[in-house]
Amino acid sequence: MSSHATVEAQVSDRQLVETRRGEIVRAAVKLFSERGYYSTTIQSIAREAGISVGLVYQYFREKDDLLYLSLKDVLETYEREIPQALEGVTHPLERLRVAIRTYCRVVDRLRAATVLTYRSTKSLRPERRRYIMDGETRTNRLLEGCLRECVAEGFMHPVNGPLLVYQYVHFAHAWALKRWAFKRRYTLESYVREGFKLLVDPFLTAKGRRVRR
Amino acid sequence: MSSHATVEAQVSDRQLVETRRGEIVRAAVKLFSERGYYSTTIQSIAREAGISVGLVYQYFREKDDLLYLSLKDVLETYEREIPQALEGVTHPLERLRVAIRTYCRVVDRLRAATVLTYRSTKSLRPERRRYIMDGETRTNRLLEGCLRECVAEGFMHPVNGPLLVYQYVHFAHAWALKRWAFKRRYTLESYVREGFKLLVDPFLTAKGRRVRR
């Protein structure tokens, strides 16, 4: 990880840093989402996390650190959980579906932080913003790999992979961004199933359609 | 239009209000996009528009007015230009393609304001936020009407209309939101063509596929 991607803490116990930071970041995400990045103070984050302002400053130097770690956390969750979910899944079509479903589940769990990515990435310092964009590109490649495999093994027709992957990603993000439109109509699982009908099934070859879901 | 949707001005000449407001809103969108909503002052907007702060206050009461009119402008442009573009277009499939293409062209022209919609809708007062969401729903219905017509006349297979329309909308918005990823690979027109291959063509019936593009 390059230096700009590191956030320094004054505490040396790694485990403690992780735990405390997790608590503080969760409080920050909640407030950034409710009030916006600029209107949220370190004071209010400390209050929300139930700790002192001085303690926050032992783990973070400035508000930009908090925003950066919040957004990085979402991306790292995709990069950790999608490969985990794919372990032991061998059929290319099943791998694609598992990857999309897992992406959607992470969005569901980290809804506030997902919305925050859209609202506040631009508030980050430029080199950190770059790092967040690169993280998104890496996650997209995970999905693209699954898609390419489906095409290579003749289960799907050739497609514009990068663009279809963006549709997968937007479909997943929409679960957080358009919550007001979707929450009464779908559960997460029914939303994902409807998504497959629009974004996977239409591209199946005859061989792909024969594969049992 | 209900009262919360109206922004009061101290100037009575309607034409002048429209022109001046247009200038001020464009300056505001530019600065909100570059610096974020909260970091932008009325002073800096006046400077950007090349007019005095006092003059801005003759057309707007507060910053929320400016943000609201910026976002409303995007939605009203869809609602005006999509029906205009559809005038005289009779074939359902062509109507659907024209509607999507027009949506994308509006996004292309109002890129900064489109991004602002994602970044700052939540900064609006609740009743105005509601009005913006309703505007989005109305625009979606325009597209959904075109889609339904294609299905009703047997050119497309039955689909989950509202959800596929959201994919159209995200596809269009992505042209603004993911500019960094797309600008080197596509022109607007080639982007739209690739979009049709993913979001329209796969749903065509045999009858739909026989229609000349």
Tab-separated table of C-alpha atoms in Angstrom:
chain	number	residue	atom	x	y	z
A	1	MET	CA	0.000	0.000	0.000
A	2	SER	CA	1.508	3.354	-0.936
A	3	SER	CA	2.022	6.024	1.695
A	4	HIS	CA	-0.928	8.188	0.699
A	5	ALA	CA	-3.177	5.205	1.321
A	6	THR	CA	-2.076	4.896	4.925
A	7	VAL	CA	-3.781	6.664	7.795
A	8	GLU	CA	-1.517	7.119	10.772
A	9	ALA	CA	-2.558	6.458	14.350
A	10	GLN	CA	-0.804	7.313	17.603
A	11	VAL	CA	-1.638	3.936	19.098
A	12	SER	CA	0.623	0.968	18.379
A	13	ASP	CA	-1.583	-2.021	19.335
A	14	ARG	CA	-2.802	-3.107	15.890
A	15	GLN	CA	-5.825	-5.011	17.168
A	16	LEU	CA	-6.936	-2.120	19.337
A	17	VAL	CA	-6.462	0.318	16.466
A	18	GLU	CA	-8.656	-1.872	14.242
A	19	THR	CA	-11.448	-2.192	16.795
A	20	ARG	CA	-11.513	1.452	17.831
A	21	ARG	CA	-11.247	2.650	14.277
A	22	GLY	CA	-14.125	0.420	13.298
A	23	GLU	CA	-16.299	2.016	15.972
A	24	ILE	CA	-15.306	5.544	15.040
A	25	VAL	CA	-15.713	4.940	11.304
A	26	ARG	CA	-19.196	3.503	11.850
A	27	ALA	CA	-20.191	6.597	13.809
A	28	ALA	CA	-18.683	8.818	11.115
A	29	VAL	CA	-20.499	7.036	8.281
A	30	LYS	CA	-23.783	7.439	10.129
A	31	LEU	CA	-23.321	11.169	10.610
A	32	PHE	CA	-21.774	11.877	7.190
A	33	SER	CA	-24.787	10.138	5.640
A	34	GLU	CA	-27.348	11.953	7.745
A	35	ARG	CA	-25.845	15.450	7.722
A	36	GLY	CA	-23.311	15.475	4.924
A	37	TYR	CA	-19.546	15.448	5.200
A	38	TYR	CA	-18.950	19.161	5.688
A	39	SER	CA	-21.619	19.643	8.349
A	40	THR	CA	-20.270	16.808	10.490
A	41	THR	CA	-17.709	17.707	13.127
A	42	ILE	CA	-15.158	15.512	14.874
A	43	GLN	CA	-16.954	16.512	18.096
A	44	SER	CA	-20.248	15.045	16.908
A	45	ILE	CA	-18.513	11.862	15.708
A	46	ALA	CA	-16.893	11.422	19.133
A	47	ARG	CA	-20.290	11.909	20.793
A	48	GLU	CA	-21.931	9.399	18.441
A	49	ALA	CA	-19.199	6.834	19.141
A	50	GLY	CA	-19.470	7.483	22.878
A	51	ILE	CA	-15.817	8.458	23.307
A	52	SER	CA	-13.840	11.636	23.869
A	53	VAL	CA	-12.631	13.941	21.112
A	54	GLY	CA	-9.075	13.409	22.319
A	55	LEU	CA	-9.437	9.665	21.813
A	56	VAL	CA	-10.639	10.153	18.226
A	57	TYR	CA	-7.469	12.131	17.547
A	58	GLN	CA	-5.380	9.218	18.811
A	59	TYR	CA	-6.708	7.174	15.894
A	60	PHE	CA	-7.230	9.774	13.195
A	61	ARG	CA	-5.535	13.012	12.320
A	62	GLU	CA	-8.381	14.724	10.490
A	63	LYS	CA	-11.852	14.323	9.051
A	64	ASP	CA	-10.468	13.386	5.632
A	65	ASP	CA	-8.930	10.266	7.277
A	66	LEU	CA	-12.348	9.223	8.505
A	67	LEU	CA	-14.044	9.690	5.167
A	68	TYR	CA	-11.222	7.888	3.409
A	69	LEU	CA	-11.336	4.870	5.730
A	70	SER	CA	-15.143	4.707	5.415
A	71	LEU	CA	-14.990	4.500	1.637
A	72	LYS	CA	-11.967	2.208	1.604
A	73	ASP	CA	-13.794	-0.147	3.952
A	74	VAL	CA	-16.631	-0.644	1.435
A	75	LEU	CA	-14.218	-1.504	-1.349
A	76	GLU	CA	-12.112	-3.801	0.784
A	77	THR	CA	-15.254	-5.631	1.856
A	78	TYR	CA	-16.065	-6.407	-1.801
A	79	GLU	CA	-12.492	-7.495	-2.441
A	80	ARG	CA	-12.533	-9.767	0.594
A	81	GLU	CA	-16.041	-11.195	0.494
A	82	ILE	CA	-16.541	-11.835	-3.218
A	83	PRO	CA	-13.495	-14.155	-3.478
A	84	GLN	CA	-14.515	-15.819	-0.192
A	85	ALA	CA	-18.006	-16.485	-1.517
A	86	LEU	CA	-16.555	-17.899	-4.732
A	87	GLU	CA	-14.393	-20.469	-2.925
A	88	GLY	CA	-15.451	-23.953	-3.926
A	89	VAL	CA	-17.915	-22.706	-6.548
A	90	THR	CA	-16.772	-24.145	-9.836
A	91	HIS	CA	-19.411	-23.636	-12.503
A	92	PRO	CA	-18.805	-20.336	-14.343
A	93	LEU	CA	-22.490	-19.323	-14.391
A	94	GLU	CA	-22.873	-20.084	-10.731
A	95	ARG	CA	-19.694	-18.123	-10.008
A	96	LEU	CA	-21.063	-15.096	-11.844
A	97	ARG	CA	-24.343	-15.252	-9.956
A	98	VAL	CA	-22.589	-15.715	-6.606
A	99	ALA	CA	-20.319	-12.749	-7.326
A	100	ILE	CA	-23.252	-10.452	-8.165
A	101	ARG	CA	-25.301	-11.679	-5.202
A	102	THR	CA	-22.389	-11.158	-2.826
A	103	TYR	CA	-21.819	-7.650	-4.180
A	104	CYS	CA	-25.483	-6.852	-3.522
A	105	ARG	CA	-25.312	-8.304	-0.019
A	106	VAL	CA	-22.321	-6.143	0.854
A	107	VAL	CA	-24.193	-3.079	-0.437
A	108	ASP	CA	-27.180	-4.079	1.669
A	109	ARG	CA	-25.035	-4.359	4.781
A	110	LEU	CA	-23.044	-1.186	4.084
A	111	ARG	CA	-25.877	0.864	2.675
A	112	ALA	CA	-25.001	4.172	4.293
A	113	ALA	CA	-21.347	3.889	3.275
A	114	THR	CA	-22.331	2.979	-0.295
A	115	VAL	CA	-24.436	6.122	-0.594
A	116	LEU	CA	-21.571	8.051	0.962
A	117	THR	CA	-19.279	6.875	-1.838
A	118	TYR	CA	-21.484	8.701	-4.339
A	119	ARG	CA	-21.959	11.752	-2.168
A	120	SER	CA	-18.498	12.362	-0.876
A	121	THR	CA	-15.704	10.716	-2.868
A	122	LYS	CA	-15.032	14.109	-4.414
A	123	SER	CA	-14.467	15.625	-0.966
A	124	LEU	CA	-11.368	13.441	-0.533
A	125	ARG	CA	-7.875	14.659	-1.235
A	126	PRO	CA	-7.055	13.909	-4.906
A	127	GLU	CA	-4.540	11.098	-4.302
A	128	ARG	CA	-6.985	9.341	-1.985
A	129	ARG	CA	-9.806	9.785	-4.475
A	130	ARG	CA	-7.589	8.107	-7.060
A	131	TYR	CA	-7.037	5.191	-4.691
A	132	ILE	CA	-10.796	4.763	-4.195
A	133	MET	CA	-11.356	4.772	-7.973
A	134	ASP	CA	-8.635	2.145	-8.406
A	135	GLY	CA	-10.358	0.033	-5.759
A	136	GLU	CA	-13.576	0.202	-7.733
A	137	THR	CA	-11.736	-0.859	-10.880
A	138	ARG	CA	-10.232	-3.854	-9.052
A	139	THR	CA	-13.635	-4.979	-7.779
A	140	ASN	CA	-15.105	-4.627	-11.252
A	141	ARG	CA	-12.346	-6.883	-12.563
A	142	LEU	CA	-13.444	-9.608	-10.145
A	143	LEU	CA	-16.893	-9.588	-11.743
A	144	GLU	CA	-15.449	-9.253	-15.210
A	145	GLY	CA	-13.337	-12.354	-14.683
A	146	CYS	CA	-16.473	-14.360	-13.856
A	147	LEU	CA	-18.267	-12.971	-16.892
A	148	ARG	CA	-15.373	-13.712	-19.220
A	149	GLU	CA	-15.255	-17.295	-17.999
A	150	CYS	CA	-18.950	-17.738	-18.860
A	151	VAL	CA	-18.322	-16.493	-22.375
A	152	ALA	CA	-15.116	-18.501	-22.811
A	153	GLU	CA	-16.859	-21.751	-21.869
A	154	GLY	CA	-19.807	-21.055	-24.152
A	155	PHE	CA	-22.456	-20.416	-21.503
A	156	MET	CA	-22.950	-16.792	-22.508
A	157	HIS	CA	-22.837	-14.913	-25.783
A	158	PRO	CA	-19.895	-12.550	-26.257
A	159	VAL	CA	-20.663	-9.204	-24.604
A	160	ASN	CA	-19.055	-5.895	-23.825
A	161	GLY	CA	-17.723	-7.157	-20.513
A	162	PRO	CA	-16.617	-3.923	-18.851
A	163	LEU	CA	-19.901	-2.199	-19.692
A	164	LEU	CA	-22.095	-5.079	-18.556
A	165	VAL	CA	-20.103	-5.226	-15.327
A	166	TYR	CA	-20.886	-1.555	-14.770
A	167	GLN	CA	-24.544	-2.471	-15.109
A	168	TYR	CA	-24.074	-5.133	-12.415
A	169	VAL	CA	-22.384	-2.590	-10.196
A	170	HIS	CA	-25.083	0.034	-10.711
A	171	PHE	CA	-27.734	-2.563	-10.134
A	172	ALA	CA	-26.126	-3.362	-6.781
A	173	HIS	CA	-25.535	0.278	-5.825
A	174	ALA	CA	-29.124	1.140	-6.742
A	175	TRP	CA	-30.226	-1.083	-3.887
A	176	ALA	CA	-28.723	1.565	-1.601
A	177	LEU	CA	-29.198	4.695	-3.733
A	178	LYS	CA	-32.824	4.083	-4.689
A	179	ARG	CA	-33.865	2.513	-1.443
A	180	TRP	CA	-36.940	4.770	-1.354
A	181	ALA	CA	-38.107	3.262	-4.646
A	182	PHE	CA	-37.277	-0.397	-3.986
A	183	LYS	CA	-37.794	-1.136	-0.328
A	184	ARG	CA	-41.514	-1.723	-0.536
A	185	ARG	CA	-41.377	-3.852	-3.671
A	186	TYR	CA	-38.481	-6.228	-3.086
A	187	THR	CA	-36.536	-8.150	-0.527
A	188	LEU	CA	-32.833	-8.202	-1.260
A	189	GLU	CA	-33.122	-11.754	-2.570
A	190	SER	CA	-36.077	-11.052	-4.861
A	191	TYR	CA	-34.297	-7.933	-6.119
A	192	VAL	CA	-31.233	-10.009	-7.003
A	193	ARG	CA	-33.377	-12.647	-8.748
A	194	GLU	CA	-35.096	-9.962	-10.844
A	195	GLY	CA	-31.669	-8.571	-11.661
A	196	PHE	CA	-30.479	-11.916	-13.004
A	197	LYS	CA	-33.450	-11.933	-15.389
A	198	LEU	CA	-32.358	-8.601	-16.834
A	199	LEU	CA	-28.593	-8.795	-16.666
A	200	VAL	CA	-27.567	-12.448	-16.885
A	201	ASP	CA	-30.288	-14.631	-18.407
A	202	PRO	CA	-30.716	-12.652	-21.667
A	203	PHE	CA	-27.092	-13.334	-22.553
A	204	LEU	CA	-27.192	-17.099	-22.015
A	205	THR	CA	-26.475	-19.372	-24.950
A	206	ALA	CA	-28.549	-22.510	-25.500
A	207	LYS	CA	-25.852	-24.346	-23.519
A	208	GLY	CA	-26.129	-21.755	-20.749
A	209	ARG	CA	-29.904	-22.065	-20.604
A	210	ARG	CA	-29.632	-25.800	-20.080
A	211	VAL	CA	-27.663	-25.325	-16.863
A	212	ARG	CA	-29.841	-25.826	-13.837
A	213	ARG	CA	-30.123	-22.720	-11.626
B	1	MET	CA	-46.778	23.561	-8.707
B	2	SER	CA	-47.130	23.471	-4.932
B	3	SER	CA	-45.748	26.281	-2.815
B	4	HIS	CA	-42.668	24.427	-1.575
B	5	ALA	CA	-41.646	23.945	-5.191
B	6	THR	CA	-41.604	27.678	-5.873
B	7	VAL	CA	-38.561	29.832	-5.355
B	8	GLU	CA	-39.451	33.458	-4.819
B	9	ALA	CA	-37.662	36.341	-6.524
B	10	GLN	CA	-37.840	40.070	-5.835
B	11	VAL	CA	-37.904	40.858	-9.538
B	12	SER	CA	-41.215	40.770	-11.413
B	13	ASP	CA	-40.074	40.616	-15.072
B	14	ARG	CA	-40.497	36.878	-15.755
B	15	GLN	CA	-38.168	36.758	-18.742
B	16	LEU	CA	-35.434	38.611	-16.887
B	17	VAL	CA	-35.847	36.332	-13.877
B	18	GLU	CA	-35.444	33.262	-16.113
B	19	THR	CA	-32.313	34.580	-17.842
B	20	ARG	CA	-30.580	35.818	-14.701
B	21	ARG	CA	-31.483	32.714	-12.752
B	22	GLY	CA	-30.097	30.584	-15.548
B	23	GLU	CA	-26.768	32.394	-15.312
B	24	ILE	CA	-26.630	32.180	-11.542
B	25	VAL	CA	-27.671	28.519	-11.451
B	26	ARG	CA	-24.985	27.597	-13.992
B	27	ALA	CA	-22.350	29.324	-11.846
B	28	ALA	CA	-23.704	27.561	-8.759
B	29	VAL	CA	-23.662	24.111	-10.394
B	30	LYS	CA	-20.056	24.646	-11.439
B	31	LEU	CA	-18.940	25.571	-7.925
B	32	PHE	CA	-21.110	23.038	-6.077
B	33	SER	CA	-19.604	20.355	-8.326
B	34	GLU	CA	-16.031	21.499	-7.881
B	35	ARG	CA	-16.069	22.332	-4.173
B	36	GLY	CA	-19.163	20.668	-2.770
B	37	TYR	CA	-22.354	22.321	-1.660
B	38	TYR	CA	-21.338	23.305	1.851
B	39	SER	CA	-18.004	24.810	0.896
B	40	THR	CA	-19.559	27.070	-1.731
B	41	THR	CA	-20.649	30.542	-0.627
B	42	ILE	CA	-23.145	32.917	-2.227
B	43	GLN	CA	-20.183	35.311	-2.545
B	44	SER	CA	-18.217	32.873	-4.682
B	45	ILE	CA	-21.283	32.149	-6.841
B	46	ALA	CA	-21.806	35.874	-7.463
B	47	ARG	CA	-18.120	36.214	-8.411
B	48	GLU	CA	-18.340	33.210	-10.773
B	49	ALA	CA	-21.472	34.656	-12.423
B	50	GLY	CA	-19.812	38.072	-12.680
B	51	ILE	CA	-22.518	39.886	-10.727
B	52	SER	CA	-22.884	41.410	-7.268
B	53	VAL	CA	-23.956	39.494	-4.189
B	54	GLY	CA	-26.896	41.890	-3.823
B	55	LEU	CA	-28.125	40.970	-7.272
B	56	VAL	CA	-28.012	37.240	-6.460
B	57	TYR	CA	-30.260	37.944	-3.482
B	58	GLN	CA	-32.767	39.627	-5.790
B	59	TYR	CA	-33.275	36.272	-7.486
B	60	PHE	CA	-32.705	33.793	-4.689
B	61	ARG	CA	-33.266	33.855	-0.979
B	62	GLU	CA	-30.734	31.274	0.099
B	63	LYS	CA	-28.288	28.628	-1.069
B	64	ASP	CA	-30.922	25.898	-0.779
B	65	ASP	CA	-32.900	27.725	-3.528
B	66	LEU	CA	-29.915	27.528	-5.822
B	67	LEU	CA	-29.306	23.849	-5.245
B	68	TYR	CA	-32.998	23.112	-5.655
B	69	LEU	CA	-33.285	24.965	-8.969
B	70	SER	CA	-30.111	23.266	-10.252
B	71	LEU	CA	-31.509	19.810	-9.604
B	72	LYS	CA	-35.020	20.709	-10.773
B	73	ASP	CA	-33.531	22.024	-14.010
B	74	VAL	CA	-32.026	18.612	-14.850
B	75	LEU	CA	-35.338	16.849	-14.312
B	76	GLU	CA	-37.345	19.412	-16.232
B	77	THR	CA	-34.935	19.106	-19.126
B	78	TYR	CA	-35.660	15.363	-19.347
B	79	GLU	CA	-39.383	15.995	-19.108
B	80	ARG	CA	-39.232	18.617	-21.850
B	81	GLU	CA	-36.712	17.110	-24.262
B	82	ILE	CA	-37.688	13.442	-24.243
B	83	PRO	CA	-41.291	14.136	-25.382
B	84	GLN	CA	-39.969	16.671	-27.928
B	85	ALA	CA	-37.565	14.109	-29.363
B	86	LEU	CA	-40.370	11.544	-29.556
B	87	GLU	CA	-42.636	13.799	-31.616
B	88	GLY	CA	-43.304	12.212	-34.976
B	89	VAL	CA	-41.499	8.978	-34.051
B	90	THR	CA	-44.086	6.240	-34.357
B	91	HIS	CA	-42.406	2.838	-34.167
B	92	PRO	CA	-42.315	1.628	-30.545
B	93	LEU	CA	-38.747	0.307	-30.763
B	94	GLU	CA	-37.522	3.499	-32.344
B	95	ARG	CA	-39.361	5.489	-29.671
B	96	LEU	CA	-37.636	3.522	-26.926
B	97	ARG	CA	-34.218	4.049	-28.491
B	98	VAL	CA	-34.867	7.759	-29.050
B	99	ALA	CA	-36.000	8.175	-25.436
B	100	ILE	CA	-32.857	6.486	-24.065
B	101	ARG	CA	-30.582	8.377	-26.452
B	102	THR	CA	-32.185	11.704	-25.532
B	103	TYR	CA	-31.820	10.931	-21.840
B	104	CYS	CA	-28.123	10.251	-22.394
B	105	ARG	CA	-27.692	13.449	-24.390
B	106	VAL	CA	-29.244	15.524	-21.629
B	107	VAL	CA	-26.894	13.891	-19.128
B	108	ASP	CA	-23.979	14.665	-21.422
B	109	ARG	CA	-24.974	18.318	-21.645
B	110	LEU	CA	-25.765	18.647	-17.931
B	111	ARG	CA	-22.977	16.463	-16.633
B	112	ALA	CA	-22.024	18.548	-13.614
B	113	ALA	CA	-25.648	18.918	-12.531
B	114	THR	CA	-26.242	15.181	-12.950
B	115	VAL	CA	-23.346	14.393	-10.647
B	116	LEU	CA	-24.646	17.037	-8.256
B	117	THR	CA	-27.969	15.189	-8.056
B	118	TYR	CA	-26.153	12.210	-6.546
B	119	ARG	CA	-23.942	14.303	-4.322
B	120	SER	CA	-26.325	16.830	-2.925
B	121	THR	CA	-30.006	15.873	-3.153
B	122	LYS	CA	-29.825	14.965	0.507
B	123	SER	CA	-28.685	18.480	1.384
B	124	LEU	CA	-32.066	19.855	0.264
B	125	ARG	CA	-34.905	20.577	2.629
B	126	PRO	CA	-37.048	17.423	2.946
B	127	GLU	CA	-40.090	18.679	1.005
B	128	ARG	CA	-37.884	19.790	-1.872
B	129	ARG	CA	-36.027	16.490	-1.827
B	130	ARG	CA	-39.394	14.771	-2.147
B	131	TYR	CA	-40.216	16.932	-5.158
B	132	ILE	CA	-36.921	15.975	-6.850
B	133	MET	CA	-37.621	12.277	-6.244
B	134	ASP	CA	-41.105	12.660	-7.721
B	135	GLY	CA	-39.541	14.307	-10.783
B	136	GLU	CA	-37.267	11.309	-11.219
B	137	THR	CA	-40.267	8.984	-10.980
B	138	ARG	CA	-42.113	10.984	-13.667
B	139	THR	CA	-39.137	10.824	-16.037
B	140	ASN	CA	-38.820	7.093	-15.458
B	141	ARG	CA	-42.483	6.707	-16.428
B	142	LEU	CA	-41.756	8.329	-19.786
B	143	LEU	CA	-39.234	5.583	-20.517
B	144	GLU	CA	-41.457	2.921	-19.048
B	145	GLY	CA	-44.285	3.946	-21.372
B	146	CYS	CA	-42.017	3.388	-24.386
B	147	LEU	CA	-40.889	0.040	-23.048
B	148	ARG	CA	-44.438	-1.121	-22.345
B	149	GLU	CA	-45.472	-0.220	-25.875
B	150	CYS	CA	-42.665	-2.416	-27.273
B	151	VAL	CA	-43.863	-5.338	-25.187
B	152	ALA	CA	-47.567	-4.724	-25.964
B	153	GLU	CA	-46.912	-4.753	-29.691
B	154	GLY	CA	-44.801	-7.886	-29.534
B	155	PHE	CA	-41.404	-6.358	-30.310
B	156	MET	CA	-39.967	-7.172	-26.900
B	157	HIS	CA	-40.397	-10.028	-24.470
B	158	PRO	CA	-42.264	-9.194	-21.261
B	159	VAL	CA	-39.835	-7.693	-18.745
B	160	ASN	CA	-39.782	-6.119	-15.315
B	161	GLY	CA	-40.371	-2.642	-16.743
B	162	PRO	CA	-39.627	-0.447	-13.733
B	163	LEU	CA	-36.402	-2.310	-12.998
B	164	LEU	CA	-35.162	-2.292	-16.594
B	165	VAL	CA	-35.951	1.427	-16.763
B	166	TYR	CA	-33.746	1.952	-13.716
B	167	GLN	CA	-30.973	0.235	-15.635
B	168	TYR	CA	-31.517	2.677	-18.511
B	169	VAL	CA	-31.367	5.557	-16.097
B	170	HIS	CA	-28.203	4.317	-14.405
B	171	PHE	CA	-26.657	3.654	-17.760
B	172	ALA	CA	-27.297	7.299	-18.697
B	173	HIS	CA	-26.179	8.675	-15.338
B	174	ALA	CA	-23.021	6.578	-15.472
B	175	TRP	CA	-21.962	8.634	-18.467
B	176	ALA	CA	-21.603	11.513	-16.007
B	177	LEU	CA	-20.707	9.609	-12.829
B	178	LYS	CA	-18.069	7.343	-14.332
B	179	ARG	CA	-16.707	9.845	-16.788
B	180	TRP	CA	-13.181	8.960	-15.671
B	181	ALA	CA	-13.727	5.363	-16.761
B	182	PHE	CA	-15.592	5.992	-20.037
B	183	LYS	CA	-14.248	9.135	-21.632
B	184	ARG	CA	-11.280	7.525	-23.304
B	185	ARG	CA	-13.173	4.496	-24.573
B	186	TYR	CA	-16.394	5.901	-25.991
B	187	THR	CA	-17.992	8.851	-27.693
B	188	LEU	CA	-21.481	9.528	-26.422
B	189	GLU	CA	-22.947	7.923	-29.527
B	190	SER	CA	-20.833	4.771	-29.346
B	191	TYR	CA	-21.630	4.514	-25.641
B	192	VAL	CA	-25.353	4.649	-26.417
B	193	ARG	CA	-24.999	2.041	-29.165
B	194	GLU	CA	-23.178	-0.312	-26.811
B	195	GLY	CA	-25.909	0.311	-24.260
B	196	PHE	CA	-28.602	-0.781	-26.707
B	197	LYS	CA	-26.760	-4.074	-27.193
B	198	LEU	CA	-26.943	-4.756	-23.455
B	199	LEU	CA	-30.259	-3.227	-22.472
B	200	VAL	CA	-32.564	-3.344	-25.492
B	201	ASP	CA	-31.472	-5.918	-28.068
B	202	PRO	CA	-31.387	-8.940	-25.706
B	203	PHE	CA	-35.100	-8.494	-25.006
B	204	LEU	CA	-36.219	-8.323	-28.640
B	205	THR	CA	-38.609	-10.956	-29.908
B	206	ALA	CA	-38.121	-12.464	-33.382
B	207	LYS	CA	-40.531	-9.803	-34.617
B	208	GLY	CA	-38.476	-7.118	-32.886
B	209	ARG	CA	-35.230	-8.410	-34.379
B	210	ARG	CA	-36.686	-8.126	-37.874
B	211	VAL	CA	-37.194	-4.362	-37.456
B	212	ARG	CA	-34.510	-2.404	-39.215
B	213	ARG	CA	-32.467	-0.193	-36.848
